Amino acid sequence: MLYIPPRWLPGGHLQTIYPSTFVRKPAVAYRRERWEAPDGDFIDIDFVDGQPGRPLVVLFHGLEGSSDSHYSRALMAEVARRGWHGAIPHFRGCSGEINLAPRFYHSGDSAELDWIIRRLKLRQQDLAATHLYACGVSLGANALLRWLGESQHQAEILDAACAVSAPLDLAGGGAALGAGFNRLYTWVFLRTMRPKCLAKLDQFPGLFDREALLSARDLYAFDNIVTAPLHGYRNTEDYWDRASAKHILHDITVPTLVLNARNDPFLPEQHLPRTAAPEVVLDYPEQGGHVGFAAGGPPGRLDWLPRRLLHFLEGKSESSFPAQAEALHG
């Protein structure tokens, strides 16, 4: 399924901003469950209830995303239309309520994904769901790829996976987001992350430097103050290197689609890996922006991406892989 962008939506920035801001999101009926985490914290998961004998699709959202993000509602609307089951776990602090532990979430949060996916595997059996699929978007895509590569054959409790707009090279992406027009995206992220951090300081005084947090103007500084030390990394460089999914693409044994537009403002084309394991399809369309992929005439639709992902997931349950070279566009 080749992505052909609308002529009225040119360039990576418009293809990123317009779908997330101006395209109408489909309505989805969610049912929320709260799960206690192994460390005594909690996560909230929004479910779409499907029919027996249909697949279960779990979606891991992006930085400061949720089940209400445009890509979440678009995918789950298509899941519901097919009568499938869906689940969107919220990363710590992203469900509308601050979490309890002295931590948040990060791009290499593979241990978090492990217990969620394994618990959903048990739910798959309860639902009599035929397959268990996982999708990740942006940060959630990188974390999913990290889990797939680190787990290797143990990850085969999944039937197939998709990663969309993953920041495969966190250092390359971080540098891009700290320069020029891209600083707008950083400002949007910090606008919601700072208040969460201040609330976390109310819970755990002295957890990190309040004044340094308030003065942070880019993700490099934020990760150095908050993300890296809270999650076991020495500093930003250590976090961006060790958490990048590019290192483990050759270790993945589950059928996996990696979908990144070449004009994604969050990750310049030169940072896209050119090779991966035979089970991994690298799909790099020329356009699409960051989790954009709008379709149709104005005001546009969000249905291309869900159809692309579910087409891949369905196909990998029933057929062998095409040659990886055939999937690379350009």
XYZ file of C-alpha atoms in Angstrom:
330
model
C 0.000 0.000 0.000
C 1.991 2.966 -1.296
C 1.329 6.282 0.422
C 0.519 9.099 -1.995
C 0.068 12.416 -0.145
C -2.709 14.856 -1.046
C -1.503 17.599 -3.373
C -3.022 20.221 -1.089
C -0.842 19.110 1.854
C 2.809 19.532 0.810
C 5.869 19.085 3.013
C 6.771 17.290 6.201
C 5.614 19.995 8.607
C 2.131 20.368 7.125
C 1.805 16.592 6.848
C 2.697 16.351 10.558
C 0.702 19.242 12.027
C -2.479 19.225 9.953
C -3.607 15.605 10.587
C -2.997 15.882 14.332
C -4.735 19.238 14.663
C -7.363 19.793 11.988
C -8.606 16.428 10.704
C -11.677 15.217 12.552
C -10.931 12.238 14.802
C -13.423 9.351 14.607
C -15.492 8.523 17.670
C -14.431 5.424 19.609
C -16.213 3.734 22.530
C -13.509 2.927 25.079
C -13.776 0.918 28.273
C -11.097 1.759 30.839
C -9.343 -0.614 33.217
C -6.745 0.288 35.837
C -3.942 -2.215 36.347
C -1.548 -2.246 39.277
C 2.035 -2.218 38.054
C 4.719 -4.530 39.506
C 6.208 -1.574 41.431
C 2.893 -0.661 43.072
C 2.120 2.144 40.616
C -0.757 1.943 38.123
C -1.464 2.245 34.430
C -4.797 2.876 32.733
C -5.711 0.855 29.651
C -8.543 1.785 27.304
C -10.147 -1.211 25.594
C -12.270 -1.622 22.505
C -14.472 -4.670 22.956
C -14.665 -6.861 19.877
C -16.216 -10.158 18.913
C -14.975 -13.645 19.843
C -12.682 -15.177 17.288
C -11.183 -11.849 16.147
C -7.642 -10.501 16.731
C -6.526 -8.266 19.603
C -4.478 -5.182 18.671
C -2.517 -3.270 21.324
C -1.253 0.241 20.545
C 1.571 1.975 22.439
C 1.195 5.735 22.024
C 3.824 8.399 21.510
C 5.384 11.086 23.692
C 2.588 12.790 25.662
C 0.015 10.877 23.616
C -3.017 8.927 24.792
C -6.012 6.963 23.582
C -7.401 10.303 22.400
C -4.522 11.043 20.017
C -5.534 11.263 16.379
C -3.650 8.098 15.419
C -5.096 6.195 18.404
C -8.687 6.982 17.570
C -8.120 6.375 13.869
C -6.635 2.912 14.451
C -9.157 1.876 17.087
C -12.059 3.055 14.951
C -10.896 0.704 12.201
C -10.337 -2.073 14.761
C -13.911 -1.594 16.022
C -15.311 -1.475 12.488
C -13.851 -4.918 11.859
C -15.172 -6.303 15.137
C -11.622 -6.776 16.446
C -10.465 -6.181 20.016
C -8.249 -3.209 20.865
C -6.187 -1.991 23.806
C -4.284 1.237 24.412
C -2.110 1.169 27.546
C -1.229 4.646 28.787
C 2.349 5.276 29.741
C 2.819 6.508 33.301
C 1.135 9.874 33.785
C -0.521 10.007 30.358
C -4.070 8.932 31.240
C -5.137 12.201 32.860
C -3.886 11.390 36.358
C -0.349 11.658 37.677
C 1.211 8.285 38.485
C 2.424 7.297 41.950
C 6.029 6.152 41.515
C 9.161 8.342 41.189
C 9.349 7.708 37.451
C 7.589 8.507 34.165
C 8.214 6.669 30.858
C 10.853 6.693 28.148
C 11.831 5.484 24.688
C 13.575 2.356 25.945
C 10.853 1.275 28.398
C 10.955 -2.369 27.283
C 10.402 -3.805 30.776
C 7.150 -1.855 31.018
C 5.995 -3.229 27.675
C 6.983 -6.754 28.666
C 4.569 -7.082 31.584
C 1.800 -5.303 29.669
C 2.111 -7.551 26.612
C 2.340 -10.706 28.717
C -0.785 -9.757 30.636
C -2.569 -8.986 27.368
C -1.520 -12.421 26.129
C -3.583 -13.892 28.971
C -6.434 -11.564 28.029
C -6.201 -12.817 24.448
C -7.012 -16.304 25.717
C -9.936 -15.013 27.798
C -11.327 -13.230 24.737
C -10.772 -16.217 22.450
C -8.939 -13.759 20.197
C -7.276 -15.413 17.222
C -4.077 -13.330 17.183
C -2.193 -10.817 19.313
C -0.739 -7.873 17.413
C 1.187 -4.853 18.707
C 1.614 -1.410 17.187
C 3.675 1.500 18.427
C 3.744 5.142 17.427
C 6.743 7.469 17.787
C 8.162 6.928 21.313
C 5.884 3.912 21.723
C 7.189 2.525 18.438
C 10.797 2.819 19.581
C 9.957 1.161 22.908
C 8.141 -1.651 21.082
C 11.103 -2.247 18.784
C 13.432 -2.282 21.791
C 11.254 -4.940 23.430
C 11.098 -6.999 20.253
C 14.865 -6.921 19.775
C 15.765 -7.519 23.399
C 13.236 -10.343 23.809
C 14.058 -12.023 20.487
C 12.261 -15.403 20.337
C 10.453 -14.746 23.614
C 8.646 -11.921 21.815
C 6.950 -14.483 19.590
C 3.945 -14.388 21.903
C 3.042 -11.660 19.376
C 1.976 -12.721 15.903
C 3.166 -9.496 14.239
C 4.023 -5.884 15.033
C 4.126 -2.424 13.466
C 6.245 0.595 14.393
C 5.211 3.996 13.005
C 7.479 7.058 12.941
C 9.841 5.556 15.526
C 12.764 7.815 16.583
C 15.138 5.007 15.660
C 18.184 7.206 16.292
C 17.350 9.281 19.373
C 20.449 11.447 19.085
C 19.713 12.285 15.464
C 16.089 12.995 16.273
C 16.947 15.019 19.369
C 19.295 17.222 17.381
C 16.625 17.761 14.728
C 14.004 18.753 17.314
C 16.382 21.285 18.854
C 16.872 23.349 15.697
C 14.884 25.797 13.601
C 11.135 25.400 13.119
C 11.275 22.030 14.889
C 11.602 23.867 18.190
C 7.832 24.332 17.943
C 7.358 20.592 18.497
C 9.705 20.696 21.489
C 7.704 23.580 22.972
C 4.484 21.580 22.582
C 6.001 18.597 24.410
C 7.503 20.679 27.231
C 4.214 22.521 27.724
C 2.629 19.337 29.102
C 5.712 17.617 30.526
C 6.745 20.490 32.808
C 3.481 20.536 34.830
C 3.704 16.759 35.296
C 7.256 17.136 36.567
C 6.229 19.863 39.004
C 3.473 17.584 40.313
C 6.061 14.816 40.642
C 8.233 17.132 42.723
C 5.268 17.696 45.022
C 5.110 13.916 45.485
C 8.882 13.468 45.817
C 10.630 16.708 46.855
C 14.200 16.877 45.606
C 13.720 14.158 42.980
C 15.385 16.469 40.443
C 16.394 20.125 40.152
C 13.285 22.305 39.936
C 15.057 25.407 38.640
C 16.953 23.434 36.005
C 13.644 21.923 34.874
C 11.998 25.331 34.542
C 14.936 26.634 32.511
C 15.056 23.638 30.097
C 14.340 24.759 26.544
C 14.949 21.558 24.590
C 14.625 17.793 24.954
C 18.369 17.400 25.499
C 18.185 19.477 28.679
C 14.904 17.903 29.794
C 16.226 14.373 29.346
C 19.420 15.279 31.202
C 17.455 16.619 34.182
C 14.493 14.224 34.300
C 14.292 11.295 31.903
C 17.833 9.922 32.117
C 18.408 9.986 35.889
C 14.881 8.805 36.748
C 15.182 5.743 34.525
C 18.700 4.487 35.135
C 20.740 6.346 32.518
C 23.848 8.399 33.268
C 22.860 11.397 31.142
C 21.165 12.356 27.877
C 23.927 10.893 25.703
C 23.725 7.566 27.514
C 19.931 7.511 27.259
C 19.770 8.486 23.614
C 22.383 5.900 22.678
C 21.240 2.916 24.756
C 17.509 3.432 24.151
C 17.697 3.869 20.364
C 15.957 1.076 18.473
C 18.443 1.192 15.587
C 20.807 -1.052 17.551
C 18.454 -4.042 17.755
C 16.667 -4.176 14.389
C 18.774 -7.199 13.424
C 17.682 -9.095 16.565
C 13.931 -9.068 15.888
C 12.314 -12.434 15.108
C 8.636 -11.359 15.016
C 7.170 -10.169 11.676
C 7.504 -6.397 12.011
C 6.762 -3.362 9.845
C 8.891 -0.255 10.402
C 7.115 2.666 8.702
C 8.941 6.025 8.641
C 8.394 8.844 6.181
C 11.580 10.244 4.707
C 10.314 13.794 5.306
C 9.531 13.214 8.991
C 10.726 16.395 10.778
C 11.438 14.362 13.933
C 14.001 12.069 12.284
C 15.921 13.231 9.192
C 16.221 10.707 6.383
C 19.969 10.193 6.844
C 19.315 8.545 10.225
C 17.032 5.830 8.856
C 18.640 2.360 9.073
C 19.095 0.621 5.740
C 19.176 -2.989 6.947
C 17.363 -5.117 9.516
C 16.536 -8.730 10.300
C 14.773 -10.746 7.550
C 11.551 -10.590 9.585
C 11.568 -6.771 9.499
C 10.091 -4.816 6.597
C 11.565 -1.323 6.324
C 9.013 0.917 4.601
C 10.247 4.467 4.025
C 7.772 6.401 1.854
C 8.999 9.734 0.535
C 6.271 11.691 2.320
C 3.870 11.428 5.238
C 5.416 13.581 7.960
C 5.531 12.418 11.568
C 2.539 10.129 12.195
C 0.664 12.109 9.557
C -0.268 10.189 6.400
C -3.441 12.174 5.742
C -5.496 11.038 2.756
C -8.198 12.367 0.444
C -9.405 15.842 -0.410
C -9.857 18.660 2.110
C -10.391 18.432 5.043
C -8.649 15.049 4.766
C -9.001 11.644 6.374
C -6.974 9.561 8.809
C -7.832 6.131 7.420
C -4.753 5.356 5.313
C -2.470 4.579 8.248
C -4.868 2.195 10.058
C -5.536 0.315 6.824
C -1.794 0.061 6.110
C -1.059 -1.341 9.558
C -3.923 -3.822 9.697
C -3.191 -4.963 6.138
C 0.365 -5.795 7.197
C -0.684 -7.496 10.434
C -3.314 -9.603 8.716
C -0.972 -10.563 5.904
C 1.836 -11.636 8.205
C -0.454 -14.073 9.949
C -1.085 -15.902 6.722
C 1.841 -15.466 4.338
C 5.591 -15.346 4.076
C 7.650 -12.173 3.784
C 8.339 -10.195 0.655
C 11.966 -9.393 0.069
C 12.984 -6.536 2.305
C 14.410 -4.623 -0.626
C 10.972 -4.542 -2.237
C 9.537 -2.696 0.752
C 12.061 0.134 0.714
C 10.673 3.077 -1.225
C 13.154 5.229 -3.070
